[in-house]
Amino acid sequence: MPANWFPPNVSSYGGQIDWVINLIFFLSAFWFLLFQGALLYFVVRYRRKPGVNAHFVRGDNARQISWILVPALLILVCDLGIDAAGARAWEIVKGSIPRASVTVHVTGSQFVWQFTYPGPDGRFGAGQDLKSDTLHVPVGQVVRLELQSEDVIHDFFVPELRLKQDVVPGRKIPAWFEATEIGTYEIACSQLCGPSHFNMRGELVVQSEAAYKAWLKDQRAAAATSAKPGNS
Ligand SMILES: [Cu+2]
């Protein structure tokens, strides 16, 4: 498989997605080349020649019908193979979400992503939530996202994670990933959501667990300082 077609994969399930895309691509390429090749061959081989009359082919004997039915059956088998591979990938990505060690609420609005972490006790909405405009996560751990929109349909997309999920107003949609490599990755909005859609970018920072914890601590300390009366 050509390794450099896709952005680098840093997600535990990215290989499954790439496998399905490659499967569809190579099956389609195989049949496309075969059929176009056959078409070209027949066009040249049976071109008009002086003194040769065209045959009228009724297509109603078994041999002729098999020219239709055999390829149709083979393509159906390929389709079922794609369905099976797709269903397996779907089950992993969208089926049941594994137990997460980090849960983050993601809010899309024209034209920013905002990330909310729970308070130190792990609960949301107890007055100690932490807001951030970058998404920090520890490497090698399951992260659960709950995606919400404040206005129109957005789409949370991190190509390197192979994660792409519509964010629909009025719904809270869960998603998950486990990043396998430390680094900084771009979060894009992948649904045309207004004039500044192109600029609706976020940043995913995958860190070691220690660095992630330190970041969280710093953010909480900074939030506590700015929340004190007299500061703004
Ligand atoms: Cu958007």
PDB file of C-alpha atoms and ligand atoms in Angstrom:
ATOM      1  CA  MET A   1       0.000   0.000   0.000  1.00  0.00           C
ATOM      2  CA  PRO A   2       1.391   3.442  -0.811  1.00  0.00           C
ATOM      3  CA  ALA A   3       2.153   4.843   2.605  1.00  0.00           C
ATOM      4  CA  ASN A   4       2.323   8.516   1.708  1.00  0.00           C
ATOM      5  CA  TRP A   5      -1.167   9.041   0.252  1.00  0.00           C
ATOM      6  CA  PHE A   6      -2.576  10.099   3.562  1.00  0.00           C
ATOM      7  CA  PRO A   7      -1.386  12.422   6.275  1.00  0.00           C
ATOM      8  CA  PRO A   8       0.544  10.484   8.929  1.00  0.00           C
ATOM      9  CA  ASN A   9      -1.743   8.371  11.046  1.00  0.00           C
ATOM     10  CA  VAL A  10      -1.564   9.036  14.774  1.00  0.00           C
ATOM     11  CA  SER A  11      -4.744   7.309  15.860  1.00  0.00           C
ATOM     12  CA  SER A  12      -5.241   3.817  17.244  1.00  0.00           C
ATOM     13  CA  TYR A  13      -8.000   3.112  14.686  1.00  0.00           C
ATOM     14  CA  GLY A  14      -6.547   5.090  11.744  1.00  0.00           C
ATOM     15  CA  GLY A  15      -5.179   1.936  10.130  1.00  0.00           C
ATOM     16  CA  GLN A  16      -8.715   0.515   9.842  1.00  0.00           C
ATOM     17  CA  ILE A  17      -9.952   3.620   8.028  1.00  0.00           C
ATOM     18  CA  ASP A  18      -6.949   3.682   5.683  1.00  0.00           C
ATOM     19  CA  TRP A  19      -7.458   0.001   4.926  1.00  0.00           C
ATOM     20  CA  VAL A  20     -11.077   0.595   3.826  1.00  0.00           C
ATOM     21  CA  ILE A  21     -10.109   3.592   1.674  1.00  0.00           C
ATOM     22  CA  ASN A  22      -7.281   1.632   0.043  1.00  0.00           C
ATOM     23  CA  LEU A  23      -9.540  -1.372  -0.498  1.00  0.00           C
ATOM     24  CA  ILE A  24     -12.160   0.760  -2.275  1.00  0.00           C
ATOM     25  CA  PHE A  25      -9.508   2.551  -4.302  1.00  0.00           C
ATOM     26  CA  PHE A  26      -7.683  -0.552  -5.522  1.00  0.00           C
ATOM     27  CA  LEU A  27     -10.834  -2.548  -6.255  1.00  0.00           C
ATOM     28  CA  SER A  28     -12.269   0.376  -8.236  1.00  0.00           C
ATOM     29  CA  ALA A  29      -8.949   0.900 -10.052  1.00  0.00           C
ATOM     30  CA  PHE A  30      -8.741  -2.801 -10.936  1.00  0.00           C
ATOM     31  CA  TRP A  31     -12.227  -2.977 -12.449  1.00  0.00           C
ATOM     32  CA  PHE A  32     -11.930   0.416 -14.119  1.00  0.00           C
ATOM     33  CA  LEU A  33      -8.689  -0.517 -15.886  1.00  0.00           C
ATOM     34  CA  LEU A  34      -9.982  -3.972 -16.810  1.00  0.00           C
ATOM     35  CA  PHE A  35     -13.239  -2.671 -18.304  1.00  0.00           C
ATOM     36  CA  GLN A  36     -11.704   0.317 -20.061  1.00  0.00           C
ATOM     37  CA  GLY A  37      -8.983  -1.963 -21.418  1.00  0.00           C
ATOM     38  CA  ALA A  38     -11.571  -4.439 -22.722  1.00  0.00           C
ATOM     39  CA  LEU A  39     -13.604  -1.604 -24.229  1.00  0.00           C
ATOM     40  CA  LEU A  40     -10.564  -0.196 -26.003  1.00  0.00           C
ATOM     41  CA  TYR A  41      -9.577  -3.637 -27.244  1.00  0.00           C
ATOM     42  CA  PHE A  42     -13.035  -4.311 -28.685  1.00  0.00           C
ATOM     43  CA  VAL A  43     -13.230  -0.877 -30.280  1.00  0.00           C
ATOM     44  CA  VAL A  44     -10.001  -1.521 -32.159  1.00  0.00           C
ATOM     45  CA  ARG A  45     -10.481  -5.244 -32.807  1.00  0.00           C
ATOM     46  CA  TYR A  46     -14.028  -4.944 -34.153  1.00  0.00           C
ATOM     47  CA  ARG A  47     -13.725  -1.579 -35.895  1.00  0.00           C
ATOM     48  CA  ARG A  48     -15.427  -1.049 -39.215  1.00  0.00           C
ATOM     49  CA  LYS A  49     -13.722  -2.929 -41.996  1.00  0.00           C
ATOM     50  CA  PRO A  50     -14.532  -2.955 -45.682  1.00  0.00           C
ATOM     51  CA  GLY A  51     -16.638  -5.939 -46.674  1.00  0.00           C
ATOM     52  CA  VAL A  52     -17.508  -6.992 -43.110  1.00  0.00           C
ATOM     53  CA  ASN A  53     -21.076  -6.524 -41.931  1.00  0.00           C
ATOM     54  CA  ALA A  54     -21.993  -5.799 -38.327  1.00  0.00           C
ATOM     55  CA  HIS A  55     -23.515  -8.672 -36.335  1.00  0.00           C
ATOM     56  CA  PHE A  56     -26.818  -8.244 -34.601  1.00  0.00           C
ATOM     57  CA  VAL A  57     -26.275  -9.598 -31.066  1.00  0.00           C
ATOM     58  CA  ARG A  58     -29.513 -10.396 -29.236  1.00  0.00           C
ATOM     59  CA  GLY A  59     -27.768 -11.260 -25.978  1.00  0.00           C
ATOM     60  CA  ASP A  60     -30.216 -13.997 -25.098  1.00  0.00           C
ATOM     61  CA  ASN A  61     -28.136 -17.139 -25.097  1.00  0.00           C
ATOM     62  CA  ALA A  62     -26.347 -18.356 -21.997  1.00  0.00           C
ATOM     63  CA  ARG A  63     -22.889 -17.491 -23.281  1.00  0.00           C
ATOM     64  CA  GLN A  64     -23.837 -13.910 -24.031  1.00  0.00           C
ATOM     65  CA  ILE A  65     -25.799 -13.438 -20.835  1.00  0.00           C
ATOM     66  CA  SER A  66     -22.789 -14.634 -18.854  1.00  0.00           C
ATOM     67  CA  TRP A  67     -20.864 -11.579 -20.114  1.00  0.00           C
ATOM     68  CA  ILE A  68     -23.254  -9.508 -17.992  1.00  0.00           C
ATOM     69  CA  LEU A  69     -23.949 -11.817 -15.083  1.00  0.00           C
ATOM     70  CA  VAL A  70     -20.434 -12.995 -14.255  1.00  0.00           C
ATOM     71  CA  PRO A  71     -18.892  -9.508 -13.881  1.00  0.00           C
ATOM     72  CA  ALA A  72     -22.021  -8.322 -12.021  1.00  0.00           C
ATOM     73  CA  LEU A  73     -21.636 -11.194  -9.576  1.00  0.00           C
ATOM     74  CA  LEU A  74     -17.898 -10.555  -9.121  1.00  0.00           C
ATOM     75  CA  ILE A  75     -18.565  -6.880  -8.437  1.00  0.00           C
ATOM     76  CA  LEU A  76     -21.278  -7.801  -5.965  1.00  0.00           C
ATOM     77  CA  VAL A  77     -18.735  -9.961  -4.114  1.00  0.00           C
ATOM     78  CA  CYS A  78     -16.320  -6.989  -4.051  1.00  0.00           C
ATOM     79  CA  ASP A  79     -19.138  -4.787  -2.723  1.00  0.00           C
ATOM     80  CA  LEU A  80     -19.860  -7.204   0.086  1.00  0.00           C
ATOM     81  CA  GLY A  81     -16.141  -7.252   0.929  1.00  0.00           C
ATOM     82  CA  ILE A  82     -16.137  -3.441   1.149  1.00  0.00           C
ATOM     83  CA  ASP A  83     -19.305  -3.547   3.270  1.00  0.00           C
ATOM     84  CA  ALA A  84     -17.698  -6.006   5.670  1.00  0.00           C
ATOM     85  CA  ALA A  85     -14.471  -3.983   5.985  1.00  0.00           C
ATOM     86  CA  GLY A  86     -16.501  -0.764   6.372  1.00  0.00           C
ATOM     87  CA  ALA A  87     -18.765  -2.280   9.019  1.00  0.00           C
ATOM     88  CA  ARG A  88     -15.756  -3.412  11.024  1.00  0.00           C
ATOM     89  CA  ALA A  89     -14.181   0.080  10.902  1.00  0.00           C
ATOM     90  CA  TRP A  90     -17.555   1.681  11.740  1.00  0.00           C
ATOM     91  CA  GLU A  91     -17.995  -0.570  14.751  1.00  0.00           C
ATOM     92  CA  ILE A  92     -14.585   0.431  16.102  1.00  0.00           C
ATOM     93  CA  VAL A  93     -14.956   4.167  15.490  1.00  0.00           C
ATOM     94  CA  LYS A  94     -18.670   4.733  16.052  1.00  0.00           C
ATOM     95  CA  GLY A  95     -19.951   1.573  17.674  1.00  0.00           C
ATOM     96  CA  SER A  96     -19.164   1.331  21.348  1.00  0.00           C
ATOM     97  CA  ILE A  97     -16.903   3.960  22.872  1.00  0.00           C
ATOM     98  CA  PRO A  98     -14.206   2.422  25.076  1.00  0.00           C
ATOM     99  CA  ARG A  99     -13.785   3.630  28.652  1.00  0.00           C
ATOM    100  CA  ALA A 100     -12.184   7.028  28.461  1.00  0.00           C
ATOM    101  CA  SER A 101      -9.590   8.457  30.811  1.00  0.00           C
ATOM    102  CA  VAL A 102     -10.222  12.011  29.611  1.00  0.00           C
ATOM    103  CA  THR A 103     -13.555  13.565  28.627  1.00  0.00           C
ATOM    104  CA  VAL A 104     -13.701  16.940  26.918  1.00  0.00           C
ATOM    105  CA  HIS A 105     -16.745  18.906  25.794  1.00  0.00           C
ATOM    106  CA  VAL A 106     -16.211  20.496  22.405  1.00  0.00           C
ATOM    107  CA  THR A 107     -18.295  23.453  21.324  1.00  0.00           C
ATOM    108  CA  GLY A 108     -18.298  24.714  17.773  1.00  0.00           C
ATOM    109  CA  SER A 109     -19.566  28.192  16.996  1.00  0.00           C
ATOM    110  CA  GLN A 110     -19.001  30.610  14.140  1.00  0.00           C
ATOM    111  CA  PHE A 111     -15.968  30.474  13.873  1.00  0.00           C
ATOM    112  CA  VAL A 112     -14.116  28.954  16.801  1.00  0.00           C
ATOM    113  CA  TRP A 113     -13.708  25.681  18.616  1.00  0.00           C
ATOM    114  CA  GLN A 114     -13.853  25.758  22.372  1.00  0.00           C
ATOM    115  CA  PHE A 115     -12.875  22.946  24.718  1.00  0.00           C
ATOM    116  CA  THR A 116     -14.218  22.456  28.215  1.00  0.00           C
ATOM    117  CA  TYR A 117     -12.523  20.212  30.764  1.00  0.00           C
ATOM    118  CA  PRO A 118     -14.302  19.015  33.906  1.00  0.00           C
ATOM    119  CA  GLY A 119     -13.411  20.307  37.360  1.00  0.00           C
ATOM    120  CA  PRO A 120     -10.706  18.575  39.446  1.00  0.00           C
ATOM    121  CA  ASP A 121     -13.332  16.086  40.678  1.00  0.00           C
ATOM    122  CA  GLY A 122     -13.992  14.974  37.090  1.00  0.00           C
ATOM    123  CA  ARG A 123     -17.479  16.489  36.980  1.00  0.00           C
ATOM    124  CA  PHE A 124     -18.817  19.029  34.536  1.00  0.00           C
ATOM    125  CA  GLY A 125     -21.033  21.940  35.483  1.00  0.00           C
ATOM    126  CA  ALA A 126     -19.988  22.191  39.130  1.00  0.00           C
ATOM    127  CA  GLY A 127     -18.604  25.682  38.663  1.00  0.00           C
ATOM    128  CA  GLN A 128     -15.020  24.498  38.210  1.00  0.00           C
ATOM    129  CA  ASP A 129     -14.994  23.668  34.529  1.00  0.00           C
ATOM    130  CA  LEU A 130     -11.903  24.733  32.657  1.00  0.00           C
ATOM    131  CA  LYS A 131     -12.208  26.385  29.261  1.00  0.00           C
ATOM    132  CA  SER A 132      -9.467  26.292  26.672  1.00  0.00           C
ATOM    133  CA  ASP A 133      -9.126  27.221  23.030  1.00  0.00           C
ATOM    134  CA  THR A 134      -6.683  24.377  22.379  1.00  0.00           C
ATOM    135  CA  LEU A 135      -7.355  20.696  22.895  1.00  0.00           C
ATOM    136  CA  HIS A 136      -4.670  19.057  25.027  1.00  0.00           C
ATOM    137  CA  VAL A 137      -4.719  15.295  25.528  1.00  0.00           C
ATOM    138  CA  PRO A 138      -2.355  12.655  26.892  1.00  0.00           C
ATOM    139  CA  VAL A 139      -0.803  10.259  24.397  1.00  0.00           C
ATOM    140  CA  GLY A 140      -1.900   6.616  24.405  1.00  0.00           C
ATOM    141  CA  GLN A 141      -5.125   7.191  26.331  1.00  0.00           C
ATOM    142  CA  VAL A 142      -8.725   7.054  25.259  1.00  0.00           C
ATOM    143  CA  VAL A 143     -10.210  10.524  24.949  1.00  0.00           C
ATOM    144  CA  ARG A 144     -13.942  11.001  24.765  1.00  0.00           C
ATOM    145  CA  LEU A 145     -15.333  14.107  23.111  1.00  0.00           C
ATOM    146  CA  GLU A 146     -18.866  15.421  23.407  1.00  0.00           C
ATOM    147  CA  LEU A 147     -19.546  17.671  20.495  1.00  0.00           C
ATOM    148  CA  GLN A 148     -22.051  20.484  20.498  1.00  0.00           C
ATOM    149  CA  SER A 149     -22.789  23.451  18.281  1.00  0.00           C
ATOM    150  CA  GLU A 150     -24.052  26.855  19.313  1.00  0.00           C
ATOM    151  CA  ASP A 151     -25.338  27.894  15.931  1.00  0.00           C
ATOM    152  CA  VAL A 152     -25.012  25.980  12.671  1.00  0.00           C
ATOM    153  CA  ILE A 153     -23.654  22.601  11.594  1.00  0.00           C
ATOM    154  CA  HIS A 154     -19.883  22.371  11.979  1.00  0.00           C
ATOM    155  CA  ASP A 155     -17.641  19.367  11.531  1.00  0.00           C
ATOM    156  CA  PHE A 156     -14.803  18.382  13.829  1.00  0.00           C
ATOM    157  CA  PHE A 157     -12.001  17.051  11.655  1.00  0.00           C
ATOM    158  CA  VAL A 158      -8.475  15.994  12.541  1.00  0.00           C
ATOM    159  CA  PRO A 159      -7.015  14.299   9.457  1.00  0.00           C
ATOM    160  CA  GLU A 160      -4.129  12.681  11.379  1.00  0.00           C
ATOM    161  CA  LEU A 161      -6.621  11.040  13.756  1.00  0.00           C
ATOM    162  CA  ARG A 162      -8.882   9.932  10.897  1.00  0.00           C
ATOM    163  CA  LEU A 163     -11.655  11.435  12.995  1.00  0.00           C
ATOM    164  CA  LYS A 164     -14.380  13.475  11.357  1.00  0.00           C
ATOM    165  CA  GLN A 165     -17.681  14.103  13.024  1.00  0.00           C
ATOM    166  CA  ASP A 166     -20.491  16.522  12.229  1.00  0.00           C
ATOM    167  CA  VAL A 167     -21.475  18.824  15.065  1.00  0.00           C
ATOM    168  CA  VAL A 168     -25.183  19.448  14.924  1.00  0.00           C
ATOM    169  CA  PRO A 169     -27.106  22.154  16.832  1.00  0.00           C
ATOM    170  CA  GLY A 170     -29.426  20.686  19.463  1.00  0.00           C
ATOM    171  CA  ARG A 171     -27.491  17.451  19.771  1.00  0.00           C
ATOM    172  CA  LYS A 172     -24.649  16.219  21.912  1.00  0.00           C
ATOM    173  CA  ILE A 173     -22.654  13.818  19.769  1.00  0.00           C
ATOM    174  CA  PRO A 174     -19.967  11.611  21.307  1.00  0.00           C
ATOM    175  CA  ALA A 175     -16.722  10.721  19.562  1.00  0.00           C
ATOM    176  CA  TRP A 176     -13.465   9.182  20.726  1.00  0.00           C
ATOM    177  CA  PHE A 177      -9.855   8.674  19.795  1.00  0.00           C
ATOM    178  CA  GLU A 178      -6.580   7.446  21.185  1.00  0.00           C
ATOM    179  CA  ALA A 179      -3.617   9.414  19.881  1.00  0.00           C
ATOM    180  CA  THR A 180      -0.506   7.319  19.395  1.00  0.00           C
ATOM    181  CA  GLU A 181       2.075  10.062  18.873  1.00  0.00           C
ATOM    182  CA  ILE A 182       3.077  13.190  20.669  1.00  0.00           C
ATOM    183  CA  GLY A 183       2.732  16.292  18.512  1.00  0.00           C
ATOM    184  CA  THR A 184       0.580  19.223  17.471  1.00  0.00           C
ATOM    185  CA  TYR A 185      -2.136  18.727  14.897  1.00  0.00           C
ATOM    186  CA  GLU A 186      -4.612  21.012  13.194  1.00  0.00           C
ATOM    187  CA  ILE A 187      -8.318  20.755  13.899  1.00  0.00           C
ATOM    188  CA  ALA A 188     -10.382  21.892  10.953  1.00  0.00           C
ATOM    189  CA  CYS A 189     -14.048  22.619  10.530  1.00  0.00           C
ATOM    190  CA  SER A 190     -15.025  20.431   7.640  1.00  0.00           C
ATOM    191  CA  GLN A 191     -18.553  21.696   7.089  1.00  0.00           C
ATOM    192  CA  LEU A 192     -19.127  24.963   5.255  1.00  0.00           C
ATOM    193  CA  CYS A 193     -20.518  27.018   8.140  1.00  0.00           C
ATOM    194  CA  GLY A 194     -20.341  30.653   7.054  1.00  0.00           C
ATOM    195  CA  PRO A 195     -18.058  33.338   5.602  1.00  0.00           C
ATOM    196  CA  SER A 196     -15.133  32.635   7.931  1.00  0.00           C
ATOM    197  CA  HIS A 197     -15.450  28.850   7.770  1.00  0.00           C
ATOM    198  CA  PHE A 198     -11.967  28.575   6.248  1.00  0.00           C
ATOM    199  CA  ASN A 199     -10.571  30.209   9.356  1.00  0.00           C
ATOM    200  CA  MET A 200     -12.283  27.920  11.867  1.00  0.00           C
ATOM    201  CA  ARG A 201      -9.165  26.209  13.072  1.00  0.00           C
ATOM    202  CA  GLY A 202      -8.212  24.646  16.336  1.00  0.00           C
ATOM    203  CA  GLU A 203      -5.139  22.976  17.696  1.00  0.00           C
ATOM    204  CA  LEU A 204      -4.781  19.497  19.098  1.00  0.00           C
ATOM    205  CA  VAL A 205      -1.762  19.049  21.351  1.00  0.00           C
ATOM    206  CA  VAL A 206      -0.890  15.443  22.169  1.00  0.00           C
ATOM    207  CA  GLN A 207       1.443  15.314  25.149  1.00  0.00           C
ATOM    208  CA  SER A 208       3.049  12.863  27.526  1.00  0.00           C
ATOM    209  CA  GLU A 209       0.855  12.228  30.532  1.00  0.00           C
ATOM    210  CA  ALA A 210       3.156  14.281  32.780  1.00  0.00           C
ATOM    211  CA  ALA A 211       3.157  17.252  30.391  1.00  0.00           C
ATOM    212  CA  TYR A 212      -0.624  17.035  30.034  1.00  0.00           C
ATOM    213  CA  LYS A 213      -1.122  17.018  33.811  1.00  0.00           C
ATOM    214  CA  ALA A 214       1.246  19.966  34.178  1.00  0.00           C
ATOM    215  CA  TRP A 215      -0.656  21.903  31.518  1.00  0.00           C
ATOM    216  CA  LEU A 216      -3.950  21.167  33.257  1.00  0.00           C
ATOM    217  CA  LYS A 217      -2.538  22.327  36.578  1.00  0.00           C
ATOM    218  CA  ASP A 218      -1.197  25.568  35.079  1.00  0.00           C
ATOM    219  CA  GLN A 219      -4.510  26.285  33.405  1.00  0.00           C
ATOM    220  CA  ARG A 220      -6.431  25.707  36.607  1.00  0.00           C
ATOM    221  CA  ALA A 221      -4.045  27.936  38.534  1.00  0.00           C
ATOM    222  CA  ALA A 222      -4.357  30.676  35.909  1.00  0.00           C
ATOM    223  CA  ALA A 223      -8.154  30.366  35.921  1.00  0.00           C
ATOM    224  CA  ALA A 224      -8.240  30.571  39.723  1.00  0.00           C
ATOM    225  CA  THR A 225      -6.076  33.714  39.719  1.00  0.00           C
ATOM    226  CA  SER A 226      -8.156  35.516  37.138  1.00  0.00           C
ATOM    227  CA  ALA A 227     -11.366  34.529  38.930  1.00  0.00           C
ATOM    228  CA  LYS A 228     -10.331  36.292  42.151  1.00  0.00           C
ATOM    229  CA  PRO A 229     -12.169  39.538  42.823  1.00  0.00           C
ATOM    230  CA  GLY A 230     -10.220  42.540  41.682  1.00  0.00           C
ATOM    231  CA  ASN A 231      -8.771  40.748  38.662  1.00  0.00           C
ATOM    232  CA  SER A 232     -10.386  40.756  35.312  1.00  0.00           C
TER     233      SER A 232
HETATM  234 CU    CU B   1     -17.563  25.544  11.245  1.00  0.00          CU
END
